[in-house]
Tab-separated table of C-alpha atoms in Angstrom:
chain	number	residue	atom	x	y	z
A	1	MET	CA	-1.798	-22.901	7.285
A	2	THR	CA	-2.584	-23.803	3.980
A	3	THR	CA	-3.155	-21.081	0.887
A	4	GLU	CA	-5.147	-24.116	-1.338
A	5	ASN	CA	-8.705	-24.790	-1.413
A	6	ALA	CA	-9.945	-21.472	-2.454
A	7	PRO	CA	-13.896	-20.764	-1.539
A	8	SER	CA	-16.096	-21.488	-4.497
A	9	PRO	CA	-17.241	-18.230	-6.928
A	10	GLU	CA	-20.579	-19.542	-5.062
A	11	SER	CA	-19.724	-18.090	-1.511
A	12	PRO	CA	-16.694	-15.827	-1.864
A	13	PRO	CA	-15.210	-14.902	1.682
A	14	SER	CA	-16.788	-11.685	3.045
A	15	ALA	CA	-15.341	-7.985	3.100
A	16	ALA	CA	-17.993	-6.840	6.405
A	17	GLY	CA	-15.934	-5.424	8.646
A	18	SER	CA	-12.345	-5.672	7.286
A	19	ILE	CA	-9.803	-2.228	7.084
A	20	ASP	CA	-8.961	-1.371	3.573
A	21	ALA	CA	-5.223	-0.333	4.368
A	22	HIS	CA	-4.688	1.605	0.386
A	23	HIS	CA	-6.514	3.519	-1.258
A	24	HIS	CA	-6.944	7.045	-2.995
A	25	PHE	CA	-8.745	9.503	-3.914
A	26	TRP	CA	-8.069	12.537	-6.879
A	27	ARG	CA	-9.682	15.388	-8.009
A	28	THR	CA	-8.784	15.864	-12.547
A	29	PRO	CA	-6.480	17.976	-13.645
A	30	GLU	CA	-5.678	19.546	-10.589
A	31	HIS	CA	-4.572	16.361	-9.377
A	32	HIS	CA	-2.259	15.329	-12.347
A	33	GLN	CA	-0.529	12.663	-12.395
A	34	HIS	CA	1.706	11.229	-14.920
A	35	TRP	CA	1.124	7.379	-15.285
A	36	ARG	CA	-2.460	7.871	-15.425
A	37	ASP	CA	-1.233	10.267	-19.126
A	38	THR	CA	-1.813	7.714	-21.648
A	39	GLY	CA	-3.531	4.138	-21.652
A	40	LEU	CA	-5.591	4.307	-18.982
A	41	PRO	CA	-9.562	5.704	-19.390
A	42	THR	CA	-10.878	4.795	-16.769
A	43	LEU	CA	-9.034	6.663	-14.538
A	44	ALA	CA	-8.741	9.274	-16.132
A	45	ARG	CA	-11.937	11.025	-13.970
A	46	ASP	CA	-12.319	12.143	-10.455
A	47	PHE	CA	-12.451	9.447	-7.715
A	48	GLU	CA	-13.475	11.404	-4.767
A	49	PRO	CA	-15.215	9.941	-0.767
A	50	ALA	CA	-18.969	9.866	-2.747
A	51	ASP	CA	-18.059	7.189	-5.556
A	52	LEU	CA	-15.759	4.493	-2.635
A	53	ALA	CA	-18.952	5.216	0.094
A	54	VAL	CA	-20.568	3.256	-2.302
A	55	GLU	CA	-18.398	0.632	-2.912
A	56	LEU	CA	-17.802	0.708	1.553
A	57	GLU	CA	-21.471	-0.034	1.781
A	58	ARG	CA	-22.008	-2.749	-0.780
A	59	THR	CA	-18.923	-5.193	0.814
A	60	GLY	CA	-18.963	-3.565	4.644
A	61	VAL	CA	-15.804	-2.470	4.655
A	62	ALA	CA	-15.412	-1.046	8.376
A	63	GLY	CA	-12.205	1.676	7.624
A	64	THR	CA	-10.156	2.434	5.138
A	65	VAL	CA	-6.004	4.463	4.870
A	66	LEU	CA	-5.984	7.326	2.283
A	67	VAL	CA	-2.215	6.849	0.550
A	68	GLU	CA	-1.058	10.034	-1.363
A	69	SER	CA	-0.675	9.183	-5.115
A	70	LEU	CA	1.349	12.597	-6.224
A	71	ASP	CA	5.270	13.614	-4.962
A	72	VAL	CA	4.277	17.240	-4.705
A	73	PRO	CA	3.749	20.016	-1.700
A	74	ALA	CA	-0.199	20.739	-1.713
A	75	GLU	CA	-0.852	16.452	-2.097
A	76	ASN	CA	-0.969	16.384	2.164
A	77	ARG	CA	-3.841	19.061	1.644
A	78	TYR	CA	-5.784	17.383	-0.561
A	79	LEU	CA	-5.496	14.521	1.733
A	80	LEU	CA	-6.132	15.707	4.863
A	81	GLU	CA	-9.603	17.954	3.521
A	82	TYR	CA	-10.291	14.380	1.892
A	83	ALA	CA	-9.870	12.906	5.681
A	84	ALA	CA	-11.956	15.696	7.494
A	85	GLN	CA	-14.834	15.166	5.048
A	86	THR	CA	-15.109	11.277	4.919
A	87	PRO	CA	-14.938	9.126	8.938
A	88	THR	CA	-14.687	6.571	7.057
A	89	VAL	CA	-10.808	7.236	6.454
A	90	LEU	CA	-9.385	6.424	9.835
A	91	GLY	CA	-5.673	7.028	9.034
A	92	VAL	CA	-3.742	8.710	6.460
A	93	VAL	CA	-0.080	7.829	4.806
A	94	GLY	CA	0.790	11.010	3.623
A	95	TRP	CA	3.820	12.640	0.924
A	96	LEU	CA	7.409	13.602	2.796
A	97	PRO	CA	10.016	14.893	0.310
A	98	LEU	CA	12.370	12.395	1.965
A	99	ARG	CA	15.651	13.490	-0.847
A	100	ASP	CA	15.508	17.070	1.050
A	101	PRO	CA	16.409	15.872	4.339
A	102	ALA	CA	15.806	19.918	5.725
A	103	ALA	CA	12.685	20.231	3.604
A	104	ALA	CA	10.963	16.595	5.193
A	105	VAL	CA	11.689	17.087	9.159
A	106	LYS	CA	9.715	21.056	7.921
A	107	THR	CA	6.193	19.274	6.907
A	108	LEU	CA	6.809	16.628	9.321
A	109	ASP	CA	6.862	19.369	12.230
A	110	GLU	CA	3.717	20.973	10.017
A	111	LEU	CA	1.706	17.539	9.585
A	112	ALA	CA	2.547	16.685	13.330
A	113	GLY	CA	-0.732	18.613	14.491
A	114	HIS	CA	-2.544	16.326	12.044
A	115	PRO	CA	-2.956	13.007	14.253
A	116	VAL	CA	-5.077	11.555	11.330
A	117	VAL	CA	-1.468	11.034	9.412
A	118	ARG	CA	-0.657	7.954	10.626
A	119	GLY	CA	2.504	6.927	7.676
A	120	ILE	CA	4.301	8.824	5.368
A	121	ARG	CA	5.549	7.640	1.600
A	122	TYR	CA	7.434	9.347	-1.103
A	123	LEU	CA	6.933	6.926	-5.102
A	124	ILE	CA	10.338	5.592	-6.294
A	125	GLY	CA	8.782	3.917	-9.037
A	126	ARG	CA	11.774	1.710	-11.025
A	127	ASP	CA	14.830	4.535	-10.490
A	128	PRO	CA	17.640	3.712	-8.509
A	129	ALA	CA	17.126	4.344	-5.214
A	130	ASP	CA	20.830	3.671	-3.713
A	131	TRP	CA	20.446	7.615	-2.203
A	132	LEU	CA	17.506	5.668	0.526
A	133	VAL	CA	20.391	4.570	2.793
A	134	GLU	CA	22.453	7.812	3.156
A	135	PRO	CA	23.367	8.497	5.861
A	136	ARG	CA	20.801	12.006	6.088
A	137	THR	CA	18.244	9.520	4.577
A	138	ILE	CA	18.382	7.250	7.042
A	139	GLU	CA	18.130	9.978	9.704
A	140	VAL	CA	15.092	11.331	8.118
A	141	LEU	CA	14.074	7.782	8.680
A	142	ARG	CA	14.207	7.655	12.203
A	143	GLU	CA	12.967	11.320	13.229
A	144	LEU	CA	10.012	8.683	11.757
A	145	ALA	CA	10.431	6.522	14.458
A	146	ARG	CA	10.580	8.862	16.652
A	147	ARG	CA	6.975	10.300	15.864
A	148	GLY	CA	6.074	6.729	15.981
A	149	LEU	CA	5.146	7.221	12.048
A	150	ALA	CA	5.094	4.079	9.505
A	151	TRP	CA	6.765	4.443	6.243
A	152	ASP	CA	5.065	3.397	3.248
A	153	ILE	CA	7.129	1.539	0.026
A	154	VAL	CA	6.959	-0.011	-3.313
A	155	PRO	CA	9.467	-2.152	-2.926
A	156	VAL	CA	9.759	-2.977	-6.857
A	157	THR	CA	13.057	-4.034	-7.728
A	158	SER	CA	15.379	-6.449	-5.995
A	159	GLY	CA	17.798	-3.047	-4.811
A	160	HIS	CA	14.584	-2.011	-3.159
A	161	VAL	CA	15.053	-4.629	-1.175
A	162	ASP	CA	18.385	-4.124	-1.159
A	163	HIS	CA	17.567	-1.384	0.882
A	164	VAL	CA	15.247	-1.804	2.953
A	165	CYS	CA	16.215	-4.333	4.467
A	166	THR	CA	18.655	-1.821	4.716
A	167	ILE	CA	16.837	0.319	6.543
A	168	ALA	CA	14.733	-2.023	8.307
A	169	GLU	CA	18.514	-2.898	10.506
A	170	ALA	CA	19.881	0.401	11.050
A	171	VAL	CA	15.992	1.719	12.288
A	172	PRO	CA	14.881	-1.294	14.076
A	173	ASP	CA	11.603	1.254	15.403
A	174	LEU	CA	10.525	2.057	12.577
A	175	ARG	CA	6.920	0.606	11.146
A	176	ILE	CA	7.872	-0.506	7.326
A	177	VAL	CA	5.159	-1.301	4.896
A	178	ALA	CA	5.321	-2.863	1.829
A	179	ASP	CA	2.897	-2.004	-0.587
A	180	HIS	CA	1.276	-4.134	-3.249
A	181	LEU	CA	2.975	-7.326	-1.965
A	182	ALA	CA	6.621	-6.161	-3.390
A	183	ARG	CA	5.149	-6.546	-6.948
A	184	PRO	CA	4.700	-10.356	-7.431
A	185	PRO	CA	5.879	-11.103	-11.089
A	186	LEU	CA	1.604	-12.314	-12.033
A	187	ASP	CA	2.036	-10.979	-15.293
A	188	THR	CA	4.988	-13.160	-16.239
A	189	GLY	CA	3.784	-15.871	-13.751
A	190	GLY	CA	7.564	-16.219	-12.608
A	191	TRP	CA	8.992	-16.762	-9.124
A	192	GLU	CA	11.972	-15.279	-8.435
A	193	PRO	CA	13.568	-13.050	-6.970
A	194	TRP	CA	10.268	-12.026	-5.806
A	195	ALA	CA	10.216	-15.162	-3.472
A	196	SER	CA	13.835	-14.784	-2.277
A	197	GLY	CA	12.805	-10.996	-1.400
A	198	ILE	CA	9.681	-11.989	0.348
A	199	ALA	CA	11.044	-13.982	2.691
A	200	ARG	CA	14.211	-11.634	3.210
A	201	LEU	CA	12.222	-8.868	3.821
A	202	ALA	CA	9.373	-10.597	6.669
A	203	SER	CA	13.059	-11.528	8.772
A	204	HIS	CA	13.156	-8.340	9.766
A	205	PRO	CA	10.122	-8.033	12.247
A	206	ASN	CA	9.392	-4.394	11.677
A	207	VAL	CA	8.255	-4.606	8.150
A	208	ALA	CA	4.971	-5.585	7.196
A	209	LEU	CA	3.489	-6.826	3.607
A	210	LYS	CA	0.422	-5.499	2.108
A	211	LEU	CA	-1.472	-8.050	0.752
A	212	SER	CA	-2.989	-5.610	-3.593
A	213	VAL	CA	-1.968	-5.314	-6.254
A	214	GLY	CA	0.208	-1.796	-7.591
A	215	ILE	CA	-0.071	-0.375	-11.038
A	216	ASP	CA	3.043	-1.650	-12.198
A	217	VAL	CA	1.904	-5.367	-12.049
A	218	LEU	CA	-1.759	-3.551	-13.301
A	219	THR	CA	-0.403	-2.104	-16.558
A	220	ARG	CA	1.309	-5.556	-17.618
A	221	TRP	CA	-0.226	-7.942	-16.367
A	222	PRO	CA	-2.949	-8.951	-19.787
A	223	ALA	CA	-6.009	-10.295	-17.774
A	224	TRP	CA	-6.746	-10.225	-14.469
A	225	GLN	CA	-6.493	-14.058	-13.449
A	226	PRO	CA	-7.439	-14.282	-9.532
A	227	GLU	CA	-6.510	-18.111	-9.650
A	228	ARG	CA	-2.340	-16.605	-10.083
A	229	LEU	CA	-2.937	-14.537	-6.606
A	230	GLY	CA	-2.638	-18.063	-4.311
A	231	ARG	CA	0.479	-18.857	-4.989
A	232	TYR	CA	2.115	-14.725	-4.447
A	233	VAL	CA	-0.440	-14.465	-1.771
A	234	GLY	CA	0.632	-18.116	-0.356
A	235	ARG	CA	4.065	-17.627	-0.178
A	236	ALA	CA	3.506	-13.687	1.800
A	237	LEU	CA	1.398	-15.436	4.044
A	238	GLU	CA	3.806	-18.209	4.962
A	239	GLN	CA	6.855	-15.705	5.440
A	240	PHE	CA	5.553	-12.503	7.374
A	241	GLY	CA	2.156	-14.607	8.989
A	242	PRO	CA	-0.558	-12.928	9.742
A	243	ARG	CA	0.059	-10.154	12.237
A	244	ARG	CA	2.082	-8.442	9.414
A	245	LEU	CA	-0.417	-8.778	6.556
A	246	MET	CA	-2.862	-6.254	5.400
A	247	VAL	CA	-5.669	-6.713	2.863
A	248	ALA	CA	-5.371	-3.576	0.483
A	249	SER	CA	-7.714	-2.777	-2.926
A	250	ASN	CA	-5.943	-0.165	-4.403
A	251	TRP	CA	-8.303	1.226	-5.278
A	252	PRO	CA	-8.996	2.953	-8.215
A	253	VAL	CA	-6.205	1.741	-9.323
A	254	ILE	CA	-7.653	-1.926	-9.297
A	255	MET	CA	-10.077	-0.461	-11.362
A	256	VAL	CA	-8.502	-1.283	-14.308
A	257	ARG	CA	-8.654	-5.058	-14.187
A	258	ARG	CA	-10.825	-5.933	-11.271
A	259	THR	CA	-13.790	-3.294	-9.130
A	260	TYR	CA	-13.935	-2.976	-5.936
A	261	ALA	CA	-15.967	-5.399	-4.220
A	262	GLU	CA	-14.263	-8.130	-6.579
A	263	THR	CA	-10.284	-7.002	-4.764
A	264	MET	CA	-11.096	-7.985	-1.983
A	265	ALA	CA	-12.864	-11.197	-2.548
A	266	ASP	CA	-10.075	-11.522	-4.726
A	267	LEU	CA	-7.412	-11.077	-2.438
A	268	LEU	CA	-9.437	-12.534	0.776
A	269	ALA	CA	-10.146	-15.993	-1.035
A	270	ALA	CA	-6.171	-16.017	-2.325
A	271	LEU	CA	-5.081	-16.890	1.707
A	272	GLY	CA	-7.022	-19.974	1.344
A	273	THR	CA	-9.544	-22.071	3.574
A	274	GLY	CA	-7.098	-23.249	5.724
A	275	VAL	CA	-6.565	-19.513	7.558
A	276	ALA	CA	-7.899	-19.487	11.350
A	277	PRO	CA	-10.868	-17.149	12.271
A	278	ASP	CA	-8.548	-15.102	14.435
A	279	ASP	CA	-5.766	-15.096	11.529
A	280	LEU	CA	-7.924	-13.613	9.106
A	281	ALA	CA	-9.157	-10.838	11.022
A	282	GLU	CA	-5.517	-10.157	11.911
A	283	VAL	CA	-4.985	-10.218	7.778
A	284	ARG	CA	-8.375	-7.730	7.098
A	285	ALA	CA	-7.570	-5.333	9.899
A	286	GLY	CA	-5.969	-6.476	12.928
A	287	THR	CA	-2.116	-5.606	11.289
A	288	ALA	CA	-3.616	-2.420	9.404
A	289	ARG	CA	-4.975	-1.473	13.046
A	290	ARG	CA	-1.761	-2.185	14.743
A	291	TRP	CA	0.548	-0.975	12.362
A	292	TYR	CA	-0.438	2.105	11.627
A	293	ARG	CA	-2.310	3.045	14.962
A	294	LEU	CA	-5.782	3.180	13.961
A	295	PRO	CA	-8.351	4.309	16.182
A	296	THR	CA	-10.130	1.008	17.783
């Protein structure tokens, strides 16, 4: 599979039939996120199902995965309410208080009655996260695996990658999803240690990767440059293969730099023209369906 020669702007790849594996909804001010406080006026408003519905209709995206964006107990209530009113939401990645094992198990019990919840996440930012590999945290992650839930994480640093690899080995039945291309250095044009980290993550068959761009990159990248994506997406495709790679918009966060339709087109174009149709179908929808066990 090659990653050069992306389709021309005159014929961008279609996202029709895709599953958008990562987006958010929120209301301001009750759904307050500290990272939106300054410098991001584009995001300082409500983003709700009706707003995304317009984009899905325009692009032909068939379904989505709604992901938590705030580490507070009320987040799961918001997510479940949104999912109940939005038929295009095929699965939810909820919030879990992972640093408090007793509270985490209690929350899992509360979520057990909601089959739309297909995974969980806890935001770690750039903070050191040695607690992730403590025995009590590993046991919570084993419980996730027993319940058939996936675990999302945004590995921003090399230390985070180390921890994800440790967990992947310790809990081989846990389906792990590394969000946002594991923070590629798009803003600097760098390569290492990101490229080696991608290879290490990919060496664990229970780790998948989201083809998306996170807020950490978007706020440091002076301008969206789709021509830069190919090198990093190509590395991800080379290491993970199409069956462990899933396209994801990260809407509405991506609107800091790009529209929804442009984002989905750019990410798929970055795969290159040498990807076989069956492989492209995996990236567009198949991986997300399997990893999150979404309804067909």
